[in-house]
Coordinates of C-alpha atoms in Angstrom, one line a residue:
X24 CA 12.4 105.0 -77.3
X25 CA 9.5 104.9 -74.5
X26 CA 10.0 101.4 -74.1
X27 CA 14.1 102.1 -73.6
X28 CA 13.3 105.2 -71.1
X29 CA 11.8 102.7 -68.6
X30 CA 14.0 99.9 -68.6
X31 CA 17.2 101.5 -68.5
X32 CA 16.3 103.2 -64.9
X33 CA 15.0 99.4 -63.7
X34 CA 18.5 97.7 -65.0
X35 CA 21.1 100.6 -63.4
X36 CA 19.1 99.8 -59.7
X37 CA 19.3 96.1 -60.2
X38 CA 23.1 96.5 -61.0
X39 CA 23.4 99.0 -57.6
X40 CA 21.4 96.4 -55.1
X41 CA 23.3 93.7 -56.8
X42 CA 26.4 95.1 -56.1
X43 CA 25.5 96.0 -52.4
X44 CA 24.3 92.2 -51.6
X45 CA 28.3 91.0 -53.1
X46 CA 30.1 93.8 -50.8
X47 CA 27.9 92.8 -47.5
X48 CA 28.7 89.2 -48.0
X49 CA 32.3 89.4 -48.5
X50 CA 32.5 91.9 -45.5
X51 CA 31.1 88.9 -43.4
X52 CA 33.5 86.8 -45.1
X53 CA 36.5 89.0 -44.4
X54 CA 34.9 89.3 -40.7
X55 CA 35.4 85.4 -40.1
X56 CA 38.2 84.8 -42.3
X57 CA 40.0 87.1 -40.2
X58 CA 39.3 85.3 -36.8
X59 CA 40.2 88.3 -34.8
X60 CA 37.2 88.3 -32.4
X61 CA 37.3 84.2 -31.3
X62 CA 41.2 84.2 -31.3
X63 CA 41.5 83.2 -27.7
X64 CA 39.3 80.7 -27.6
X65 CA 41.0 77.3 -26.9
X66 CA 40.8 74.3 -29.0
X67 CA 38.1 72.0 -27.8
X68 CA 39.3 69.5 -30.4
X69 CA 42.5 69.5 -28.7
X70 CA 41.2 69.5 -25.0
X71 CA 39.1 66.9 -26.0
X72 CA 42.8 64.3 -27.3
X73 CA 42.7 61.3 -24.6
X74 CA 39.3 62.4 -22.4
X75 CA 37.7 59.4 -21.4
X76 CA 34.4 60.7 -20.1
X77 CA 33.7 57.1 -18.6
X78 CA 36.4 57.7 -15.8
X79 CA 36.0 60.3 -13.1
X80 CA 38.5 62.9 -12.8
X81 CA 41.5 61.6 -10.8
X82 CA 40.6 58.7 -10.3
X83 CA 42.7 56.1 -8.4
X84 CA 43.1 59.3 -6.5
X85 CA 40.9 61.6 -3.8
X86 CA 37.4 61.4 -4.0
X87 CA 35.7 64.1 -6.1
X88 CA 34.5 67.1 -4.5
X89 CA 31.0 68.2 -6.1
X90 CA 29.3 71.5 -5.6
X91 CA 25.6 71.3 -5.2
X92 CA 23.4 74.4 -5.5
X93 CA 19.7 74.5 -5.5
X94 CA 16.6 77.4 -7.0
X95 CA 13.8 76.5 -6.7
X96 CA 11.4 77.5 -9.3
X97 CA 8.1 76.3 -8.1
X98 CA 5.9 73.9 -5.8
X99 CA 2.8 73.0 -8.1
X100 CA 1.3 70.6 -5.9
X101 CA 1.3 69.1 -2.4
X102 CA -1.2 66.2 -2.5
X103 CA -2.2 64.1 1.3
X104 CA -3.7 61.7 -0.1
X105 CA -0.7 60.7 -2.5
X106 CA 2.1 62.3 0.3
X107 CA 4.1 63.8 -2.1
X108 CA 4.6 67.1 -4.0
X109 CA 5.1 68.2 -7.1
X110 CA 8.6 70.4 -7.4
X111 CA 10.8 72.6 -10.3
X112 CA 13.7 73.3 -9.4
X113 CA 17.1 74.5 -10.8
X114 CA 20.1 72.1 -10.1
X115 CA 24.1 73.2 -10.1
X116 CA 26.8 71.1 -9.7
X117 CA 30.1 72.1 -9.8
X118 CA 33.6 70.1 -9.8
X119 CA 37.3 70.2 -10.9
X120 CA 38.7 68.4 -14.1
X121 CA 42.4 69.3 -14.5
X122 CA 42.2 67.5 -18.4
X123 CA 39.4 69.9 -19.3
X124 CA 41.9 73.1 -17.7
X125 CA 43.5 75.4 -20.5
X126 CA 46.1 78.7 -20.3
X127 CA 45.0 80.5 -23.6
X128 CA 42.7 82.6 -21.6
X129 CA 41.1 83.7 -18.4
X130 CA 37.3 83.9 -20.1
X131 CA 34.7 81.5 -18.9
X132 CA 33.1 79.5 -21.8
X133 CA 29.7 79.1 -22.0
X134 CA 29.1 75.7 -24.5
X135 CA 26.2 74.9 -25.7
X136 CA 24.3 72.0 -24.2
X137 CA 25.0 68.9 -26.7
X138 CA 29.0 69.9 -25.5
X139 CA 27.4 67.8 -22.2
X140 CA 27.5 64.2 -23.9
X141 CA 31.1 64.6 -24.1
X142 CA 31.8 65.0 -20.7
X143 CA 31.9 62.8 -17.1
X144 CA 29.1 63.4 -14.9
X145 CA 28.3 63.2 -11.5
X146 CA 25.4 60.3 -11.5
X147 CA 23.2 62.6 -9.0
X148 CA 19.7 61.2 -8.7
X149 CA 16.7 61.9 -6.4
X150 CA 16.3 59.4 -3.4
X151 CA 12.8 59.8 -2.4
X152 CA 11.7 60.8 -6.2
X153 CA 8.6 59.3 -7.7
X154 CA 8.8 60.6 -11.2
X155 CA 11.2 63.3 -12.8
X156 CA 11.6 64.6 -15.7
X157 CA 13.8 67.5 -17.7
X158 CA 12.5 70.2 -19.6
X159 CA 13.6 70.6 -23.5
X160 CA 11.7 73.8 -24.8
X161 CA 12.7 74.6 -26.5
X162 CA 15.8 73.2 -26.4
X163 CA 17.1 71.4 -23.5
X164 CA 17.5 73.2 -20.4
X165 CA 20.9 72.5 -19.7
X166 CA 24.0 74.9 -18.9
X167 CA 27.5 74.0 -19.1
X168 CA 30.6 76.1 -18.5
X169 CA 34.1 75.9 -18.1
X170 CA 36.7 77.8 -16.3
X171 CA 40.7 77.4 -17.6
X172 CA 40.9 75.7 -14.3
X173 CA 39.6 72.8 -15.1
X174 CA 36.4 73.7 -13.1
X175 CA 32.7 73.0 -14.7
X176 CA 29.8 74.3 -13.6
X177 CA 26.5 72.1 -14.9
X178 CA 23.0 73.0 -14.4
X179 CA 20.0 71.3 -15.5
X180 CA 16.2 72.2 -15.3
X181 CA 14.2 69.4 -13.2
X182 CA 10.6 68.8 -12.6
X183 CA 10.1 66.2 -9.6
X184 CA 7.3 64.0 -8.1
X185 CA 9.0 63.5 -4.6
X186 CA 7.4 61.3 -1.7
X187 CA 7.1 63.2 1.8
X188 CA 5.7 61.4 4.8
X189 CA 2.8 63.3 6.9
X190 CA 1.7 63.2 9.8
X191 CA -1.7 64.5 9.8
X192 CA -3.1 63.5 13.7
X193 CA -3.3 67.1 13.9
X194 CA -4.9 67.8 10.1
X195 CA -5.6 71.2 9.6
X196 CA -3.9 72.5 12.2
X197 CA -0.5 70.4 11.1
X198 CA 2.8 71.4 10.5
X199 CA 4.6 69.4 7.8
X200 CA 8.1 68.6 7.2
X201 CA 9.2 67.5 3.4
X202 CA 12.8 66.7 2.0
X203 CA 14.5 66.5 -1.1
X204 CA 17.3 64.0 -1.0
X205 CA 20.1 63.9 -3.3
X206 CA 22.4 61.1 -3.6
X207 CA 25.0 59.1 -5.8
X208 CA 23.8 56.2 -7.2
X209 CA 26.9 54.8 -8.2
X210 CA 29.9 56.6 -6.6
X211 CA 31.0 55.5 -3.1
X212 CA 32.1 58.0 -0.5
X213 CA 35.7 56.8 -2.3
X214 CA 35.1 58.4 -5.3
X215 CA 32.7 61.1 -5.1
X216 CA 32.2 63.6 -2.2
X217 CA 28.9 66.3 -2.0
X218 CA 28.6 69.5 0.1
X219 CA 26.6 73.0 -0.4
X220 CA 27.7 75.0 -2.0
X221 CA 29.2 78.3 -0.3
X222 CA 26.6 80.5 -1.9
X223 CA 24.0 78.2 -0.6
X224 CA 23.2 80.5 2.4
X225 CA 19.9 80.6 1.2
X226 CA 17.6 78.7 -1.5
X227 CA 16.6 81.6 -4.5
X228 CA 13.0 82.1 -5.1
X229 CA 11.8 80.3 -2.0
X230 CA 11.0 83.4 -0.5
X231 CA 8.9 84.3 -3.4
X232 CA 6.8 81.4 -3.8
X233 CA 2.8 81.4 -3.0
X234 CA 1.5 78.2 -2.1
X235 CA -2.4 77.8 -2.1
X236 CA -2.7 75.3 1.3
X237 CA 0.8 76.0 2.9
X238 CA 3.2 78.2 4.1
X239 CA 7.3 78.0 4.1
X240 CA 8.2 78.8 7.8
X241 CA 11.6 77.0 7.6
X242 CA 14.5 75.2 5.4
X243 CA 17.8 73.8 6.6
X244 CA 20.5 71.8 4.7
X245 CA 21.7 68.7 6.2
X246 CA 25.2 66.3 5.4
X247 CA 24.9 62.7 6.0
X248 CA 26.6 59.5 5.3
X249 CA 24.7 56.7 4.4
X250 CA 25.7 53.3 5.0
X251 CA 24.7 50.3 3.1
X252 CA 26.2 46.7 1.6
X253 CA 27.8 48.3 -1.3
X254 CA 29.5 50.9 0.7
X255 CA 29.1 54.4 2.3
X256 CA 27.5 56.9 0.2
X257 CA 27.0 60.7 0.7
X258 CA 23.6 62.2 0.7
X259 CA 22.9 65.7 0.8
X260 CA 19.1 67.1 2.2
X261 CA 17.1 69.7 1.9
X262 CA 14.6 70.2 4.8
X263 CA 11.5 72.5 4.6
X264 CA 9.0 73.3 6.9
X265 CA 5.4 73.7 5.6
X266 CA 2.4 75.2 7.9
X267 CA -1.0 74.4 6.7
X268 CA -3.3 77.5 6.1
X269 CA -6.2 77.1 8.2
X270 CA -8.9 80.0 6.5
X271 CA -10.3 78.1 4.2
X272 CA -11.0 75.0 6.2
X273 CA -12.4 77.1 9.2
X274 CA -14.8 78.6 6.3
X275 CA -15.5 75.4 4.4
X276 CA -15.4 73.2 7.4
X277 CA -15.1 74.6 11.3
X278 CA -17.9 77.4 10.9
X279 CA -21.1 75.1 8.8
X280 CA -20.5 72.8 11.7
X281 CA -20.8 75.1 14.5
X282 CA -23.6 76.6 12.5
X283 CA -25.3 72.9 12.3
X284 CA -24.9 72.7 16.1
X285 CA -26.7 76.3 16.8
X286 CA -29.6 75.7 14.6
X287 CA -30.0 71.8 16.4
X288 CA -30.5 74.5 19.9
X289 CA -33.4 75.9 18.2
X290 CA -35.2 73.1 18.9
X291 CA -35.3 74.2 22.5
X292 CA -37.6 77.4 21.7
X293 CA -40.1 75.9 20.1
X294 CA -43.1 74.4 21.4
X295 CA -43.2 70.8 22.5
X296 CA -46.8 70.4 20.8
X297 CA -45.0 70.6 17.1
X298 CA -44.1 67.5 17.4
X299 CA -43.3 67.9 13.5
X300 CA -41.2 71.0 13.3
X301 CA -39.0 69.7 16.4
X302 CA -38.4 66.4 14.7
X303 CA -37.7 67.7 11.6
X304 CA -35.2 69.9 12.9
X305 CA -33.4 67.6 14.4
X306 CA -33.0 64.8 11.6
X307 CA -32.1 67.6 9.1
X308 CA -29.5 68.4 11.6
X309 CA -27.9 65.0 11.7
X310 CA -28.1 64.6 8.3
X311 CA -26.4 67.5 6.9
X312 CA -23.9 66.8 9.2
X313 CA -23.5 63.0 8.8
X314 CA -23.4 64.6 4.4
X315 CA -20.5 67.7 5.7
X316 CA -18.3 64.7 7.4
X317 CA -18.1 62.3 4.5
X318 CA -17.3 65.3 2.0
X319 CA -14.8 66.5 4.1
X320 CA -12.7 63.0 4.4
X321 CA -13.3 62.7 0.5
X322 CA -10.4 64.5 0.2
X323 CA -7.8 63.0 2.8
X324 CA -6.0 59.4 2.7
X325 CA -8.2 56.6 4.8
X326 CA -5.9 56.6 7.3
X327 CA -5.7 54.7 10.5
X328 CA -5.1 58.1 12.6
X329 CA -7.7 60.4 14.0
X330 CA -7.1 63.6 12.8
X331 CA -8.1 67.1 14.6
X332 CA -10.8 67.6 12.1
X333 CA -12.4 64.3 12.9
X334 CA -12.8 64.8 16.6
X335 CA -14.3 68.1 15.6
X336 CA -16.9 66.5 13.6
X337 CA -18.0 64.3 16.0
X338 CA -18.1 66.6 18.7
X339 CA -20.8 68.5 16.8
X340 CA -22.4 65.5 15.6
X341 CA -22.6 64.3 19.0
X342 CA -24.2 67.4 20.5
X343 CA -26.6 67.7 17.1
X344 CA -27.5 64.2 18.0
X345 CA -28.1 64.9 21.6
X346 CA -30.5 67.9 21.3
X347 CA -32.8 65.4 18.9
X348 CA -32.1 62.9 22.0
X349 CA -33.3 66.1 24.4
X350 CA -36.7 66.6 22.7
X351 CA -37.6 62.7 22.8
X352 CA -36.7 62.5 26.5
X353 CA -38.6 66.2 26.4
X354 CA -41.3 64.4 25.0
X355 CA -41.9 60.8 26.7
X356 CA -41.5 63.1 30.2
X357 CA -44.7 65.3 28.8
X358 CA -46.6 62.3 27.7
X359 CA -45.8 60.7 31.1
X360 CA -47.4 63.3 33.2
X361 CA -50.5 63.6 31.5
X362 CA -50.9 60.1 31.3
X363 CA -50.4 60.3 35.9
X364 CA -52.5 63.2 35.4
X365 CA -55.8 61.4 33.9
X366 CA -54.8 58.2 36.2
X367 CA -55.3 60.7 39.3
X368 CA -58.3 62.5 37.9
X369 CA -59.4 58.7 37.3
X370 CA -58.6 58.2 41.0
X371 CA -60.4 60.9 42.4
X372 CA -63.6 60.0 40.2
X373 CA -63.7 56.6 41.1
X374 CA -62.7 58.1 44.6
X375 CA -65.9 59.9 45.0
X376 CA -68.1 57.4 44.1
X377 CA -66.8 55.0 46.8
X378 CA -67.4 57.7 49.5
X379 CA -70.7 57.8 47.7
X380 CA -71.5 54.2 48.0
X381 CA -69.7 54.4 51.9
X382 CA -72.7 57.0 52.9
X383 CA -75.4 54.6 51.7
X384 CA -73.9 51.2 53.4
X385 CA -73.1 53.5 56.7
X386 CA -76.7 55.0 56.2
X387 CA -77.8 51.0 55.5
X388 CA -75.8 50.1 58.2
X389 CA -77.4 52.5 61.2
X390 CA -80.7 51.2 60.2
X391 CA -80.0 48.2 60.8
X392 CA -78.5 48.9 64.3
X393 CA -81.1 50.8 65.2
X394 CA -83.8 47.9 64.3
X395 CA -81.9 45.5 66.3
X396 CA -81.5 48.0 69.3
X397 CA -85.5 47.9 69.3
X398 CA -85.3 44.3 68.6
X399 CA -83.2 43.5 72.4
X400 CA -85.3 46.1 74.3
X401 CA -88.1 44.1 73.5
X402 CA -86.6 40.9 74.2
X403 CA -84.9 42.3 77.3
X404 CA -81.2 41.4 76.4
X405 CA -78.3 43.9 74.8
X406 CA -76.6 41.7 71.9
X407 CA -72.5 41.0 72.4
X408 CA -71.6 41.3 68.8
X409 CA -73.5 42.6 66.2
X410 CA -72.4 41.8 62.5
X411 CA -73.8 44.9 61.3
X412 CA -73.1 47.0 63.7
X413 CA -71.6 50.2 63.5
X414 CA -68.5 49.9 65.8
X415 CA -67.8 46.9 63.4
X416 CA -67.9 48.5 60.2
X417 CA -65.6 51.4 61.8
X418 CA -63.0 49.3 62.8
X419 CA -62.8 47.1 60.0
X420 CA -62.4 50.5 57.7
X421 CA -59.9 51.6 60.0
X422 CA -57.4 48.9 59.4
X423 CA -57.7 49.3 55.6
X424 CA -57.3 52.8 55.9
X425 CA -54.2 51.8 57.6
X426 CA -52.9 49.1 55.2
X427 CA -53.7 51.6 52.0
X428 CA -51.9 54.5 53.8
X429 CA -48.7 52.5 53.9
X430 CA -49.3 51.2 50.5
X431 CA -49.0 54.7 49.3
X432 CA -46.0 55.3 51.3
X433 CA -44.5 52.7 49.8
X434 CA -45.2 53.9 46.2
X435 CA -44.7 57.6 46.8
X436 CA -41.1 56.7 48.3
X437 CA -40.1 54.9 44.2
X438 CA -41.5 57.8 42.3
X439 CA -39.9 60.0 44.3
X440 CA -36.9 58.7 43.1
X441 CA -37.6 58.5 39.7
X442 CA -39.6 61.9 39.5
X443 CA -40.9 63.2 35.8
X444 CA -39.6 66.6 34.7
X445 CA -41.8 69.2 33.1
X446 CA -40.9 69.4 29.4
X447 CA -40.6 73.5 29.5
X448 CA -37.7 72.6 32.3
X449 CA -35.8 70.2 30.5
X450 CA -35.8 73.0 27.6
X451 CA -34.8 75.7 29.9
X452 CA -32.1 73.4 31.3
X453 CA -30.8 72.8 28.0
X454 CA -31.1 76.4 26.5
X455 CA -28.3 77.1 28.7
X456 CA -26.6 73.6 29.5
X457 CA -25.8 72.9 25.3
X458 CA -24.3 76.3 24.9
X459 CA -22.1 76.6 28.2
X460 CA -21.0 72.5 26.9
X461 CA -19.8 73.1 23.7
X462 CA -18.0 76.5 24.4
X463 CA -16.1 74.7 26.9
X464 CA -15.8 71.8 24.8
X465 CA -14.3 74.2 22.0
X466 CA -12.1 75.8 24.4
X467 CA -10.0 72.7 24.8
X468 CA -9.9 71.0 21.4
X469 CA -8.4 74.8 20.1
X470 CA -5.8 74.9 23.0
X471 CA -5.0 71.2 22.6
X472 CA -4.2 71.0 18.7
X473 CA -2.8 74.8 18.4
X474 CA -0.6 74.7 21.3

């Protein structure tokens, strides 16, 4: 009786749940069965008798008048050395096919995406694209639609690799202008015709993108016809303008080197005796600048033109290397002069030992005179021309004085033009001269590549 008082309750809610689950599932049953909610939905099988999705619509007639509408979902890249970026974007096309048009209703359907393999496409490719591919997670991204006028509206999810030419003579103060061209590769002008869509005033999500190097300033869509031996096709562009953010190159670039320059001026306060500190400075100088141009065109193609940053660099490295080239000329002027100064000291020694040795000939010499004076007073007679005489010895000393006067005329009248500086001058010269150059030297590389 226990046994019977337990599974009696256990059987009865079995039976109830059991009885539930058979009710629910023919209520769903009943719900389809009945078809009342999908009743005006047309039969695809039926729209579907005689399409021949490997023929355009009306053909042998007017061309084919394609819609194209882009969003654009994000840049992830935007390489110079490659030139090209990186783009997602979301593509609609929209065009008429009267065999696809139906009158059971005025809904819009929305088919799912493996509905596309069924139908003609417009064969739209990317001219200038490098690499593209679609996105299918987790199912392909692909819309399709039709309208009971025939109309279908396609849109597809696109990543793209596209190839843009850059100009970078003016790198990074450059403005950039990149396209995305979209063609048919098959259709002629004949059979196929593209235009923007009227609700392409603007491109959705452009104004919302953040681009690490670059800025959107400007977009315009353009219509062309492109001519070539197989015929004229039509080619519809997207133009955007891209303006390079200059903060983190005058950070990681523009201020180190005008940083290098200012520490090569320091040079110009210290003494000309440390010969090793000066020196020092100044190769340090030039190297970490020589090391902060190579890292800096690491990153850029090894193109033939100059660009703004180069000319930069080289400006600084030019006046880094000049303010080593100041202290040698510093130095070989300093060296100069005291070498002129021990030759005059040298001069002046030697000097006064000749006037020494002068005092004892002339002293030599009036003995002698005077002996021979005694000599002809004796004898009567006053001699014509004495060899040692006195008037002798001052005339002959008077036409070397004369000779050697103009000999120093000569030479002071060369140094004169080639004149030593003092060290301290040249370095009070250039304290202000560097400076004053390279501020005006900055003034017109900023006005000439930002203007």
């Amino acid at each position: 009786m226990e046994f019977l008082t337990w599974v009696f309750p256990a059987l009865v809610l079995l039976c109830t749940q059991q009885h539930r689950c058979i009710r629910a599932m023919n209520d769903i049953g009943d719900y389809i069965g009945s078809n009342i909610e999908i009743s005006w939905l047309p039969n695809l099988d039926d729209l579907m008798k005689g399409y021949a999705r490997n023929f355009r619509p009306g053909i042998g007639g007017p061309p084919v008048n394609v819609a194209l509408a882009i969003e654009v979902a994000s840049i992830d890249h935007i390489s110079e050395v490659n030139m090209e970026y990186t783009m997602t974007v979301f593509l609609h096309q929209s065009w008429r096919d009267d065999r696809l048009s139906y009158n059971h209703t005025n809904e819009t359907l929305g088919l799912d995406s493996r509905f596309v393999d069924k139908l003609w496409l417009p064969d739209t490719f990317i001219v200038n694209a490098k690499s593209a591919w679609f996105h299918d997670v987790t199912v392909e991204n692909k819309l399709i639609r039709l309208q009971p006028d025939g109309v279908i509206l396609y849109s597809i999810r696109i990543t793209s690799t596209v190839a843009c030419d850059m100009d970078l003579s003016k790198y990074p103060m450059d403005e950039q202008e990149c396209m995305l061209d979209l063609e048919s590769y098959g259709y002629s002008s004949e059979d196929i015709v593209y235009h923007w869509s009227e609700n392409q005033e603007e491109i959705h999500g452009l104004d919302k993108l953040q681009l690490a190097q670059f800025t959107i300033t400007n977009y315009q869509f353009t219509t062309e016809m492109m001519n070539f031996k197989s015929g004229q096709f039509p080619r519809l562009s997207l133009h955007f303008h891209l303006r390079r953010n200059r903060g983190v190159y005058i950070i990681q670039s523009y201020v180190p080197s005008i940083l290098l320059v200012a520490m090569s001026w320091v040079s110009f306060w210290i003494s000309q005796s440390a010969v090793p500190a000066r020196v020092s400075l100044g190769i340090t100088t030039v190297l970490t600048m020589t090391t902060l141009m190579v890292s800096a065109r690491s990153s850029l193609p090894r193109a033939s033109a100059i660009k703004a940053l180069d000319v930069y660099f080289w400006i600084c490295y030019v006046f880094v290397f000049a303010a080593l080239v100041e202290y040698a000329f510093a130095h070989f002027n300093a060296d100069y002069m005291k070498k002129q100064k021990n030759k005059i000291k040298a001069r002046r020694q030697s000097g006064e030992i000749n006037v020494k040795n002068a005092i004892v000939l002339f002293s030599l010499s009036i003995a002698g005179v005077n002996q021979e004076l005694v000599i002809s007073n004796r004898q009567h007679r006053i001699p014509r021309s004495l060899p040692g005489s006195y008037g002798t010895i001052e005339i002959e000393t008077g036409e070397t004085k004369q000779q050697q006067i103009m000999k120093l005329d000569k030479k002071r009248g060369l140094k004169s033009l080639f004149k030593p500086i003092d060290a301290d001058t040249i370095d009070i010269y250039a304290r202000a001269v560097f400076p004053a150059a390279f501020a005006a030297v900055n003034v017109i590389y900023w006005v000439a590549y930002t203007m």
